[in-house]
Short mmCIF file of C-alpha atoms in Angstrom, two decimals:
data_model
loop_
_atom_site.label_atom_id
_atom_site.label_comp_id
_atom_site.label_asym_id
_atom_site.label_seq_id
_atom_site.Cartn_x
_atom_site.Cartn_y
_atom_site.Cartn_z
CA MET A 1 -51.70 -12.60 51.65
CA ARG A 2 -48.79 -11.41 49.50
CA GLY A 3 -48.39 -14.93 48.03
CA ALA A 4 -52.09 -15.11 47.21
CA ARG A 5 -51.92 -11.71 45.51
CA LEU A 6 -48.94 -12.77 43.36
CA ALA A 7 -50.67 -16.02 42.43
CA GLY A 8 -53.69 -14.01 41.34
CA GLU A 9 -51.55 -11.72 39.22
CA ARG A 10 -49.93 -14.70 37.48
CA LEU A 11 -53.31 -16.27 36.79
CA ALA A 12 -54.64 -12.96 35.51
CA HIS A 13 -51.64 -12.67 33.15
CA ARG A 14 -52.28 -16.15 31.76
CA THR A 15 -55.93 -15.30 31.09
CA GLN A 16 -55.43 -11.82 29.67
CA PHE A 17 -56.89 -12.85 26.32
CA LEU A 18 -60.18 -13.97 27.95
CA ARG A 19 -62.97 -11.43 28.12
CA PRO A 20 -65.93 -11.39 30.50
CA PRO A 21 -67.95 -13.37 31.57
CA PHE A 22 -64.85 -14.89 33.27
CA ILE A 23 -63.94 -13.54 36.72
CA LEU A 24 -61.34 -14.32 39.39
CA LEU A 25 -62.72 -15.43 42.75
CA GLY A 26 -60.59 -15.34 45.88
CA GLY A 27 -61.08 -17.76 48.71
CA ARG A 28 -59.55 -19.99 51.29
CA HIS A 29 -57.75 -22.13 48.70
CA GLY A 30 -56.47 -19.26 46.53
CA PHE A 31 -57.81 -17.85 43.30
CA GLN A 32 -60.07 -19.73 40.90
CA LEU A 33 -61.35 -18.94 37.42
CA ARG A 34 -65.14 -19.10 37.27
CA GLU A 35 -67.60 -18.49 34.43
CA VAL A 36 -70.44 -16.10 35.07
CA HIS A 37 -73.51 -17.56 33.37
CA THR A 38 -75.43 -14.82 31.66
CA SER A 39 -77.81 -15.14 28.80
CA ASN A 40 -75.61 -13.33 26.26
CA SER A 41 -72.12 -14.31 27.47
CA ARG A 42 -71.25 -16.75 24.66
CA SER A 43 -72.52 -14.49 21.91
CA THR A 44 -70.55 -11.54 23.36
CA ILE A 45 -67.27 -13.45 23.13
CA SER A 46 -67.96 -14.87 19.69
CA SER A 47 -69.15 -11.65 18.11
CA SER A 48 -66.12 -9.70 19.37
CA ALA A 49 -63.65 -12.32 18.10
CA LEU A 50 -65.44 -12.68 14.79
CA GLU A 51 -65.47 -8.91 14.33
CA ASP A 52 -61.70 -8.74 14.88
CA ALA A 53 -61.14 -11.67 12.51
CA ARG A 54 -63.21 -10.08 9.72
CA ALA A 55 -61.28 -6.82 10.11
CA LEU A 56 -57.96 -8.67 9.85
CA ILE A 57 -59.10 -10.59 6.74
CA ASP A 58 -60.01 -7.22 5.22
CA ARG A 59 -56.47 -5.95 5.95
CA LEU A 60 -54.99 -9.07 4.39
CA GLY A 61 -57.12 -8.58 1.29
CA ARG A 62 -56.01 -4.96 0.87
CA SER A 63 -52.36 -6.08 1.10
CA GLU A 64 -52.70 -8.72 -1.60
CA GLU A 65 -51.29 -6.74 -4.53
CA PRO A 66 -49.60 -9.01 -7.07
CA PHE A 67 -45.82 -8.70 -7.44
CA GLN A 68 -42.99 -10.59 -9.06
CA THR A 69 -41.62 -13.18 -6.69
CA VAL A 70 -37.89 -13.78 -6.28
CA GLN A 71 -36.42 -17.18 -5.52
CA PRO A 72 -35.29 -17.18 -1.85
CA ASP A 73 -31.56 -17.61 -1.24
CA THR A 74 -31.15 -20.02 1.65
CA ASP A 75 -27.35 -20.27 1.41
CA TRP A 76 -26.56 -16.97 3.14
CA PRO A 77 -28.05 -14.70 5.81
CA ASP A 78 -30.35 -11.83 4.83
CA VAL A 79 -28.59 -8.73 3.53
CA SER A 80 -28.18 -6.11 6.26
CA LEU A 81 -27.63 -2.66 4.78
CA ASN A 82 -26.63 0.17 7.12
CA ARG A 83 -30.06 1.70 6.53
CA ARG A 84 -29.75 4.54 9.03
CA LYS A 85 -26.51 5.79 7.45
CA LEU A 86 -27.77 5.35 3.90
CA ALA A 87 -31.06 7.10 4.67
CA THR A 88 -29.20 10.12 6.05
CA LEU A 89 -26.98 10.27 2.96
CA ARG A 90 -30.04 9.91 0.71
CA GLU A 91 -31.81 12.83 2.39
CA THR A 92 -28.79 15.13 2.04
CA GLY A 93 -28.10 14.14 -1.59
CA GLU A 94 -24.67 12.73 -0.67
CA LEU A 95 -25.65 9.20 -1.66
CA GLU A 96 -26.64 10.25 -5.18
CA ARG A 97 -23.47 12.35 -5.52
CA GLN A 98 -21.18 9.49 -4.48
CA TRP A 99 -22.84 6.86 -6.65
CA SER A 100 -22.91 9.26 -9.62
CA GLN A 101 -19.17 9.67 -9.23
CA ARG A 102 -18.88 5.89 -9.56
CA ARG A 103 -21.22 5.87 -12.60
CA ALA A 104 -23.51 3.62 -10.56
CA HIS A 105 -26.81 5.44 -11.10
CA PHE A 106 -28.64 2.10 -11.12
CA ALA A 107 -27.67 1.63 -7.47
CA LEU A 108 -29.81 4.57 -6.35
CA GLY A 109 -32.93 3.07 -7.93
CA ALA A 110 -32.13 -0.31 -6.38
CA TYR A 111 -31.69 1.32 -2.96
CA ASP A 112 -35.04 3.16 -3.24
CA ASP A 113 -36.73 -0.08 -4.33
CA SER A 114 -35.20 -1.90 -1.37
CA GLU A 115 -36.53 0.74 1.05
CA ARG A 116 -40.06 0.37 -0.33
CA THR A 117 -39.78 -3.41 -0.05
CA LYS A 118 -38.49 -3.07 3.51
CA SER A 119 -41.52 -0.96 4.42
CA GLU A 120 -43.86 -3.53 2.88
CA LEU A 121 -41.97 -6.27 4.70
CA SER A 122 -42.54 -4.45 8.00
CA ASP A 123 -46.29 -4.14 7.27
CA TRP A 124 -46.58 -7.84 6.54
CA ARG A 125 -44.67 -8.78 9.68
CA SER A 126 -47.15 -6.69 11.64
CA LEU A 127 -50.00 -8.46 9.88
CA GLU A 128 -48.49 -11.85 10.64
CA SER A 129 -48.08 -10.93 14.31
CA ASP A 130 -51.72 -9.77 14.57
CA LEU A 131 -52.89 -12.89 12.76
CA ASN A 132 -50.98 -15.22 15.08
CA LYS A 133 -52.33 -13.43 18.16
CA LEU A 134 -55.89 -13.59 16.84
CA ILE A 135 -55.65 -17.30 16.05
CA GLY A 136 -54.34 -17.93 19.55
CA ARG A 137 -57.22 -15.95 21.01
CA LEU A 138 -59.77 -17.79 18.90
CA GLN A 139 -58.38 -21.14 20.00
CA ILE A 140 -58.72 -20.14 23.67
CA GLU A 141 -62.26 -18.81 23.23
CA LEU A 142 -63.30 -21.83 21.18
CA LYS A 143 -62.51 -24.08 24.16
CA CYS A 144 -64.94 -22.06 26.25
CA THR A 145 -67.78 -21.35 23.81
CA ARG A 146 -67.75 -24.30 21.37
CA SER A 147 -69.07 -21.82 18.78
CA ASP A 148 -69.50 -23.16 15.25
CA ASP A 149 -68.91 -19.65 13.90
CA LEU A 150 -65.58 -19.40 15.70
CA LEU A 151 -64.56 -22.83 14.42
CA ALA A 152 -65.40 -21.84 10.86
CA MET A 153 -63.48 -18.56 11.21
CA LEU A 154 -60.46 -20.41 12.61
CA LYS A 155 -60.46 -22.68 9.56
CA THR A 156 -60.70 -19.60 7.34
CA LEU A 157 -57.73 -17.90 9.01
CA LYS A 158 -55.36 -20.88 8.98
CA PRO A 159 -54.63 -20.67 5.20
CA HIS A 160 -53.93 -16.95 5.64
CA GLN A 161 -51.21 -17.89 8.11
CA THR A 162 -49.46 -20.00 5.44
CA GLN A 163 -50.00 -17.23 2.90
CA CYS A 164 -48.42 -14.70 5.26
CA ARG A 165 -45.31 -16.81 5.74
CA SER A 166 -44.95 -17.31 1.99
CA ARG A 167 -45.38 -13.59 1.33
CA LEU A 168 -42.77 -12.70 3.95
CA ARG A 169 -40.24 -15.13 2.46
CA SER A 170 -40.78 -13.71 -1.00
CA LEU A 171 -40.57 -10.11 0.20
CA GLN A 172 -37.33 -10.83 2.05
CA ALA A 173 -35.89 -12.46 -1.07
CA ARG A 174 -36.90 -9.44 -3.15
CA TYR A 175 -35.32 -7.10 -0.61
CA ASN A 176 -32.08 -9.11 -0.68
CA HIS A 177 -32.04 -9.02 -4.49
CA GLU A 178 -32.55 -5.24 -4.57
CA ALA A 179 -30.03 -4.58 -1.82
CA LEU A 180 -27.41 -6.62 -3.68
CA GLN A 181 -27.64 -4.17 -6.61
CA THR A 182 -26.28 -1.32 -4.49
CA VAL A 183 -22.58 -0.41 -4.44
CA ASN A 184 -20.20 0.69 -1.73
CA LEU A 185 -19.46 4.29 -0.87
CA SER A 186 -16.12 5.87 -1.85
CA HIS A 187 -13.17 7.04 0.24
CA PRO A 188 -13.06 10.87 0.42
CA ASP A 189 -9.46 10.81 -0.87
CA SER A 190 -10.20 8.67 -3.94
CA PRO A 191 -9.74 10.66 -7.17
CA ILE A 192 -13.06 11.49 -8.85
CA GLY A 193 -13.65 10.47 -12.46
CA ASN A 194 -12.38 7.86 -14.91
CA GLU A 195 -9.00 6.20 -15.43
CA THR A 196 -7.40 9.45 -16.64
CA ASN A 197 -7.80 10.74 -13.09
CA ASN A 198 -5.93 7.84 -11.44
CA ARG A 199 -3.29 9.26 -9.11
CA VAL A 200 0.30 7.96 -9.31
CA VAL A 201 1.44 7.22 -5.75
CA ARG A 202 4.89 5.65 -6.37
CA THR A 203 7.07 4.49 -9.26
CA PHE A 204 9.83 1.86 -9.35
CA GLY A 205 12.34 1.95 -12.17
CA THR A 206 12.51 4.42 -15.04
CA ALA A 207 9.05 5.11 -16.37
CA PRO A 208 9.19 5.52 -20.17
CA ALA A 209 6.92 7.83 -22.08
CA ARG A 210 3.86 6.13 -23.46
CA GLY A 211 4.38 5.32 -27.13
CA SER A 212 3.66 2.87 -29.93
CA PRO A 213 3.94 -0.87 -29.30
CA ASP A 214 7.38 -2.33 -30.05
CA PRO A 215 6.86 -5.48 -32.16
CA SER A 216 10.45 -6.59 -31.46
CA ARG A 217 9.63 -6.79 -27.73
CA ASP A 218 6.23 -8.46 -28.10
CA HIS A 219 6.12 -11.47 -25.76
CA LEU A 220 4.41 -13.72 -28.31
CA ALA A 221 7.01 -13.00 -30.97
CA LEU A 222 9.87 -13.54 -28.53
CA ALA A 223 8.41 -16.74 -27.04
CA ALA A 224 7.85 -18.17 -30.52
CA ARG A 225 11.63 -18.24 -30.97
CA LEU A 226 12.01 -20.45 -27.89
CA ARG A 227 11.18 -24.12 -27.76
CA SER A 228 10.89 -26.76 -25.06
CA GLN A 229 13.81 -29.10 -24.61
CA THR A 230 11.64 -32.08 -25.52
CA LEU A 231 8.79 -30.66 -27.59
CA ARG A 232 8.82 -28.52 -30.69
CA PRO A 233 6.03 -26.05 -29.67
CA SER A 234 7.27 -22.84 -28.10
CA TRP A 235 7.20 -21.84 -24.45
CA LEU A 236 3.81 -20.23 -24.93
CA ASP A 237 1.58 -22.54 -26.92
CA PRO A 238 -1.79 -20.93 -27.74
CA GLU A 239 -2.15 -23.21 -30.79
CA SER A 240 -2.59 -26.28 -28.60
CA GLY A 241 -5.00 -24.34 -26.39
CA LEU A 242 -7.07 -23.54 -29.48
CA LYS A 243 -7.17 -27.22 -30.45
CA THR A 244 -8.16 -28.50 -27.03
CA THR A 245 -10.45 -25.75 -25.74
CA GLY A 246 -10.68 -22.57 -27.82
CA THR A 247 -9.29 -19.08 -28.22
CA ARG A 248 -7.44 -17.46 -25.30
CA PHE A 249 -6.53 -20.77 -23.74
CA TYR A 250 -2.87 -21.77 -23.76
CA PHE A 251 -0.22 -24.28 -22.72
CA LEU A 252 2.92 -23.28 -20.82
CA ARG A 253 5.69 -25.68 -21.80
CA GLY A 254 9.15 -26.46 -20.53
CA GLU A 255 10.82 -23.67 -18.58
CA ALA A 256 7.72 -21.47 -19.00
CA ALA A 257 5.79 -23.90 -16.78
CA VAL A 258 8.76 -23.99 -14.38
CA LEU A 259 8.67 -20.18 -14.29
CA GLU A 260 5.00 -20.24 -13.22
CA SER A 261 5.79 -22.63 -10.35
CA ALA A 262 8.77 -20.55 -9.26
CA LEU A 263 6.73 -17.33 -9.24
CA ILE A 264 3.92 -18.90 -7.18
CA ASN A 265 6.27 -20.43 -4.61
CA TYR A 266 8.27 -17.19 -4.37
CA ALA A 267 5.09 -15.19 -3.70
CA ILE A 268 3.84 -17.71 -1.11
CA SER A 269 7.21 -17.57 0.64
CA THR A 270 7.27 -13.76 0.63
CA VAL A 271 3.76 -13.35 2.06
CA THR A 272 4.03 -16.01 4.76
CA ALA A 273 7.46 -14.72 5.85
CA ALA A 274 6.08 -11.19 6.25
CA ASP A 275 3.67 -12.12 9.03
CA ASP A 276 2.98 -15.29 11.02
CA GLY A 277 -0.74 -14.54 10.76
CA TRP A 278 -1.01 -15.54 7.08
CA GLN A 279 -2.57 -18.94 6.44
CA TYR A 280 -1.88 -20.45 3.02
CA CYS A 281 -4.68 -22.51 1.46
CA THR A 282 -5.96 -23.81 -1.83
CA VAL A 283 -9.57 -23.03 -2.70
CA PRO A 284 -12.39 -24.52 -4.80
CA ASP A 285 -12.56 -23.17 -8.36
CA ILE A 286 -16.32 -23.81 -8.55
CA ILE A 287 -18.47 -21.48 -6.46
CA LYS A 288 -22.16 -20.75 -5.93
CA THR A 289 -23.36 -17.83 -8.04
CA SER A 290 -25.17 -16.54 -4.97
CA LEU A 291 -21.77 -16.22 -3.25
CA ALA A 292 -20.35 -14.23 -6.17
CA GLU A 293 -23.35 -11.89 -5.96
CA ARG A 294 -22.86 -11.40 -2.22
CA CYS A 295 -19.20 -10.47 -2.86
CA GLY A 296 -20.16 -7.71 -5.31
CA PHE A 297 -19.93 -9.64 -8.55
CA LEU A 298 -23.22 -10.04 -10.44
CA PRO A 299 -22.80 -13.07 -12.71
CA ARG A 300 -26.51 -13.40 -13.47
CA ASP A 301 -26.74 -9.78 -14.57
CA ASP A 302 -23.41 -9.84 -16.46
CA ALA A 303 -23.42 -13.39 -17.77
CA SER A 304 -21.03 -12.47 -20.61
CA GLN A 305 -18.16 -12.42 -18.07
CA THR A 306 -18.93 -15.69 -16.28
CA TYR A 307 -18.52 -19.38 -17.00
CA PHE A 308 -21.50 -21.22 -15.54
CA VAL A 309 -21.36 -24.87 -14.53
CA SER A 310 -24.08 -27.29 -15.57
CA THR A 311 -24.53 -30.80 -14.25
CA GLY A 312 -26.92 -33.60 -15.02
CA ALA A 313 -28.86 -32.67 -11.88
CA SER A 314 -29.36 -29.05 -13.01
CA VAL A 315 -32.72 -29.60 -14.66
CA ARG A 316 -34.82 -26.88 -13.04
CA ALA A 317 -34.58 -23.38 -14.48
CA ASP A 318 -33.58 -21.91 -11.12
CA GLU A 319 -30.74 -24.45 -10.78
CA ARG A 320 -29.11 -24.01 -14.19
CA HIS A 321 -26.98 -21.07 -13.09
CA SER A 322 -26.50 -22.03 -9.45
CA LEU A 323 -22.78 -22.80 -9.90
CA ALA A 324 -20.01 -20.93 -11.72
CA LEU A 325 -16.25 -20.98 -12.18
CA ALA A 326 -14.62 -18.49 -9.82
CA GLY A 327 -13.16 -15.34 -11.36
CA THR A 328 -10.84 -14.93 -8.36
CA ALA A 329 -9.94 -16.79 -5.16
CA GLU A 330 -11.33 -13.77 -3.29
CA ILE A 331 -14.83 -15.22 -3.71
CA PRO A 332 -14.35 -18.61 -1.97
CA LEU A 333 -12.11 -16.95 0.65
CA ALA A 334 -14.89 -14.48 1.44
CA GLY A 335 -17.49 -17.23 1.66
CA SER A 336 -15.34 -19.24 4.06
CA SER A 337 -15.12 -16.17 6.34
CA SER A 338 -18.88 -16.03 6.91
CA GLY A 339 -19.82 -16.32 10.58
CA VAL A 340 -18.99 -14.78 13.96
CA HIS A 341 -15.33 -14.37 14.94
CA PRO A 342 -13.90 -13.55 18.38
CA LEU A 343 -12.25 -10.14 18.53
CA ALA A 344 -8.95 -11.71 19.62
CA ALA A 345 -8.83 -13.70 16.34
CA LEU A 346 -8.81 -10.56 14.16
CA PRO A 347 -7.30 -9.85 11.77
CA LEU A 348 -7.86 -13.08 9.85
CA LYS A 349 -5.38 -13.34 6.97
CA ALA A 350 -5.77 -15.94 4.23
CA LEU A 351 -3.56 -16.50 1.19
CA GLY A 352 -5.45 -18.54 -1.39
CA LEU A 353 -4.24 -20.16 -4.60
CA GLY A 354 -6.80 -20.88 -7.28
CA ARG A 355 -7.53 -20.81 -10.96
CA ALA A 356 -9.31 -17.70 -12.20
CA PHE A 357 -11.83 -18.12 -15.03
CA ARG A 358 -13.03 -15.11 -17.01
CA SER A 359 -14.86 -15.16 -20.31
CA GLU A 360 -13.68 -11.59 -21.07
CA ALA A 361 -16.40 -11.14 -23.69
CA GLY A 362 -15.93 -8.12 -25.92
CA SER A 363 -12.17 -7.74 -25.30
CA ARG A 364 -10.34 -7.44 -28.60
CA GLY A 365 -7.31 -5.79 -30.17
CA LEU A 366 -3.55 -5.61 -29.73
CA ALA A 367 -3.74 -4.53 -26.08
CA SER A 368 -5.59 -7.75 -25.15
CA ARG A 369 -3.59 -10.31 -27.13
CA GLY A 370 -1.42 -13.12 -25.84
CA LEU A 371 -1.09 -13.61 -22.10
CA TYR A 372 -2.51 -10.21 -21.17
CA ARG A 373 -6.15 -11.30 -21.32
CA VAL A 374 -6.86 -15.03 -21.12
CA HIS A 375 -9.79 -17.14 -20.01
CA GLN A 376 -7.98 -19.20 -17.36
CA PHE A 377 -4.93 -18.47 -15.23
CA SER A 378 -3.29 -19.15 -11.86
CA LYS A 379 -3.81 -16.43 -9.28
CA LEU A 380 -2.64 -16.03 -5.69
CA GLU A 381 -4.98 -13.86 -3.61
CA MET A 382 -4.73 -12.30 -0.14
CA TYR A 383 -7.92 -11.85 1.89
CA VAL A 384 -8.25 -10.11 5.26
CA VAL A 385 -11.05 -9.79 7.83
CA CYS A 386 -10.36 -7.05 10.39
CA ARG A 387 -11.89 -4.53 12.80
CA PRO A 388 -13.50 -1.49 11.12
CA ASP A 389 -11.03 0.94 12.69
CA LYS A 390 -8.08 -0.99 11.21
CA SER A 391 -9.11 -1.40 7.56
CA ASP A 392 -7.51 1.79 6.15
CA GLU A 393 -4.22 0.88 7.80
CA MET A 394 -4.54 -2.72 6.58
CA LEU A 395 -5.00 -1.58 2.96
CA GLU A 396 -1.69 0.30 3.09
CA GLU A 397 -0.07 -2.80 4.60
CA LEU A 398 -1.36 -4.98 1.76
CA VAL A 399 -0.10 -2.59 -0.92
CA ALA A 400 3.33 -2.50 0.74
CA LEU A 401 3.34 -6.33 0.72
CA GLN A 402 2.43 -6.37 -2.99
CA GLU A 403 5.34 -4.04 -3.71
CA THR A 404 7.62 -6.31 -1.66
CA ILE A 405 6.66 -9.16 -4.01
CA LEU A 406 6.83 -7.31 -7.34
CA VAL A 407 9.71 -4.82 -7.03
CA PRO A 408 12.45 -7.51 -6.61
CA LEU A 409 11.29 -8.98 -9.95
CA GLY A 410 13.05 -6.05 -11.62
CA LEU A 411 10.03 -4.72 -13.49
CA THR A 412 9.28 -1.06 -14.13
CA LEU A 413 6.26 -0.44 -11.89
CA ARG A 414 3.90 2.24 -10.69
CA THR A 415 1.31 2.21 -7.90
CA LEU A 416 -1.98 4.02 -8.58
CA ASP A 417 -4.76 5.32 -6.34
CA MET A 418 -7.74 4.42 -8.52
CA ALA A 419 -10.44 6.92 -9.52
CA THR A 420 -14.05 6.42 -8.47
CA GLU A 421 -15.24 5.13 -11.87
CA GLU A 422 -12.61 2.38 -11.71
CA LEU A 423 -13.85 0.97 -8.40
CA GLY A 424 -15.79 -2.28 -8.44
CA ALA A 425 -19.13 -2.56 -6.65
CA SER A 426 -17.54 -3.69 -3.39
CA ALA A 427 -14.47 -1.41 -3.23
CA TYR A 428 -14.39 1.65 -0.95
CA ARG A 429 -10.83 2.41 -2.01
CA LYS A 430 -8.58 0.62 -4.48
CA TYR A 431 -4.92 0.64 -5.49
CA ASP A 432 -3.54 -0.90 -8.70
CA ILE A 433 0.07 -1.80 -9.45
CA GLU A 434 0.97 -1.64 -13.13
CA ALA A 435 4.07 -2.73 -15.08
CA TRP A 436 5.46 -1.22 -18.26
CA MET A 437 4.96 -3.65 -21.16
CA SER A 438 7.05 -2.73 -24.18
CA GLY A 439 5.16 -4.97 -26.59
CA ARG A 440 1.97 -3.09 -25.80
CA GLY A 441 3.68 0.29 -25.57
CA ASP A 442 1.70 0.95 -22.43
CA TRP A 443 1.22 0.15 -18.77
CA GLY A 444 -0.63 -3.02 -17.83
CA GLU A 445 -2.23 -3.99 -14.52
CA LEU A 446 -0.44 -6.66 -12.50
CA ALA A 447 -2.20 -6.46 -9.14
CA SER A 448 -4.93 -4.63 -7.26
CA ALA A 449 -5.85 -4.15 -3.59
CA SER A 450 -9.24 -3.06 -2.27
CA ASN A 451 -10.77 -2.08 1.05
CA CYS A 452 -14.38 -3.28 0.89
CA THR A 453 -15.26 -1.96 4.40
CA ASP A 454 -18.44 -3.75 5.61
CA TYR A 455 -19.91 -4.21 2.10
CA GLN A 456 -19.21 -7.94 1.82
CA ALA A 457 -19.57 -8.51 5.57
CA ARG A 458 -23.19 -7.26 5.57
CA ARG A 459 -24.03 -9.54 2.66
CA LEU A 460 -22.26 -12.64 3.98
CA GLY A 461 -22.76 -12.25 7.74
CA ILE A 462 -19.07 -11.73 8.58
CA GLN A 463 -19.23 -10.46 12.17
CA TYR A 464 -17.16 -10.25 15.34
CA GLN A 465 -17.94 -10.08 19.05
CA PRO A 466 -16.72 -6.77 20.57
CA GLU A 467 -15.18 -6.65 24.01
CA PRO A 468 -17.72 -6.28 26.86
CA ALA A 469 -18.37 -2.77 28.17
CA ASP A 470 -18.99 -2.33 31.91
CA GLY A 471 -19.28 -6.09 32.19
CA LYS A 472 -22.09 -6.23 29.61
CA LYS A 473 -21.97 -8.21 26.39
CA LEU A 474 -22.27 -5.91 23.37
CA PRO A 475 -24.17 -6.68 20.15
CA LEU A 476 -22.29 -8.28 17.26
CA GLU A 477 -20.67 -5.91 14.79
CA TYR A 478 -19.84 -6.30 11.11
CA ALA A 479 -16.16 -6.67 10.26
CA HIS A 480 -14.34 -5.05 7.35
CA THR A 481 -12.88 -7.14 4.52
CA LEU A 482 -9.99 -6.49 2.14
CA ASN A 483 -8.56 -8.32 -0.85
CA ALA A 484 -5.28 -7.98 -2.73
CA THR A 485 -3.57 -9.82 -5.57
CA ALA A 486 -0.36 -11.47 -4.44
CA LEU A 487 0.40 -12.70 -7.96
CA ALA A 488 -1.49 -13.05 -11.26
CA VAL A 489 0.89 -15.33 -13.15
CA PRO A 490 0.38 -14.74 -16.92
CA ARG A 491 0.88 -10.98 -16.87
CA VAL A 492 4.01 -11.28 -14.73
CA ILE A 493 5.46 -13.81 -17.20
CA LEU A 494 4.53 -11.45 -20.05
CA ALA A 495 6.34 -8.54 -18.38
CA LEU A 496 9.42 -10.67 -17.55
CA ILE A 497 9.71 -11.87 -21.15
CA GLU A 498 9.32 -8.42 -22.69
CA GLN A 499 11.77 -6.83 -20.27
CA GLY A 500 14.33 -9.59 -19.84
CA LEU A 501 14.50 -11.90 -22.89
CA HIS A 502 17.24 -10.86 -25.36
CA LEU A 503 17.67 -13.04 -28.46
CA ASP A 504 19.48 -10.71 -30.87
CA GLY A 505 23.19 -9.93 -31.03
CA ASP A 506 26.04 -11.76 -29.40
CA ASP A 507 24.79 -11.39 -25.82
CA LYS A 508 21.78 -13.68 -25.90
CA HIS A 509 20.31 -14.24 -22.44
CA PHE A 510 17.15 -14.28 -20.39
CA ALA A 511 17.46 -11.95 -17.38
CA LEU A 512 15.39 -13.36 -14.51
CA PRO A 513 15.24 -12.00 -10.95
CA ALA A 514 17.58 -13.70 -8.50
CA VAL A 515 14.75 -14.04 -5.95
CA LEU A 516 13.31 -16.82 -8.14
CA ARG A 517 16.49 -18.90 -8.20
CA PRO A 518 15.78 -20.81 -4.92
CA PHE A 519 12.46 -21.91 -6.43
CA TRP A 520 13.78 -22.78 -9.91
CA LEU A 521 13.43 -26.46 -10.83
CA GLY A 522 14.30 -26.24 -14.52
CA LYS A 523 17.42 -26.01 -16.64
CA HIS A 524 19.54 -22.86 -16.63
CA VAL A 525 19.86 -22.82 -20.43
CA ILE A 526 16.85 -22.45 -22.76
CA ALA A 527 16.87 -23.82 -26.28
CA SER A 528 15.89 -21.43 -29.06
CA ASP A 529 15.86 -21.37 -32.84
CA ASP A 530 18.92 -19.09 -32.64
CA GLY A 531 20.94 -21.27 -30.26
CA ASP A 532 21.04 -21.79 -26.52
CA VAL A 533 19.94 -18.89 -24.31
CA PRO A 534 21.44 -18.89 -20.80
CA ILE A 535 19.42 -17.64 -17.83
CA ARG A 536 21.13 -14.72 -16.12
CA TRP A 537 20.03 -14.18 -12.54
CA ILE A 538 19.76 -10.46 -11.74
CA LYS A 539 19.47 -9.10 -8.21
CA ARG A 540 17.07 -6.19 -7.71
CA GLU A 541 16.68 -3.85 -4.78
CA GLN A 542 13.89 -4.32 -2.24
CA PRO A 543 11.32 -1.47 -2.06
#
């Protein structure tokens, strides 16, 4: 009897969408589905289904407001904002306060737009679910009634199913686009305001008072007095860059090119020796613009700062800006980190070498001349994926590693805790390391380090699997990401020239840090218009 009862329950469950006149009959051979023949049975089924279908079509019609569609991004997972946290901050006014401190007022409007889109997305998902259930019900009833009206209604509803899917894809794309316009929150200890509020954390060397630029120490003027052993153009050759490409492109010649190689190899050696967990890699210089957007850079919205790549295949309007030259190796390193990582593998530490391309539109004047602001340069970048509870500690570790690289170079340095208006879209907290540059008469940035918390992870799907609790598998969680400059070559060369190259008087020499000597592949005497200039290797203290 118990088996017969269970069989009946299973059969009843399978037929839950069928209305009377169907009944279950019990007998010697179990339960059977029988049709009760009444005069109005077929019309009862059809009229009920048709009534539900007409009501659903009416709902679909009321939801058909026109809106601007956004091209779906199929390269990356859907953006997953921490909506519960953001909603709480929005209600209390904390979200507006924080984003105002960052001068990111646009982000609040984008967040509100994304919430409205999310609500509309939820409504359409509900509509799609009801539509799919109704079509399934109509298909079952059609087998029993053979009603022409039901068949016609089924044909009417099928296009709405396609329309629903298309609408959902477009709404999700619009939500992703709006969510990408938001910025990260700020660390409570970050100074509030603009660059004048940056907090000096540490200094290395004697920090001079800010003054007028010293033309005698300008790196371009000094380098012009040097020449390659085999070629007449100077160490720094912007004239050839102008001929071959345009302004702010340059050639490094002779020992200047050797100096770049020595600096890069020294930095690689320093980072990889600090921790066995660092993996050195080279990265693509061409990236998808959608990846740059997910990382917090908005090349489509700020096209003046980006070099886009066009190919013969880029004929459609939506494909013309699908690729760009990377502004930093952080971007391809972040993209390669997308996916689910086991907890035991964290932290992931990558050291990437790439070329950085920046159009730097609008940058003019003495402070931007020479090697300080160029369109293309070699850059070594550190990128970390870690547990959320370790990211603050990891940021301090990265800054300490940057100081370990830069201090032995003998430069006058300072480390700054950056103010809220100086944070990029992705940064929760950021440190900069600056060097004194006599030719500019001012400090100049050499490196930066940022804790992006889960900002990039939620946009790129960078997750990890937590340890089980009470033997149960826990849901995936978003990791935290960090990035830090290991070495940006041109500005370091600039600072070394202005601080160490002495061409006047009887004691001509170029003072270079001794830590570079094991990586030096050039001559130890540099030819100049004023005679040979020996390289003098100077040992500096570690931080």
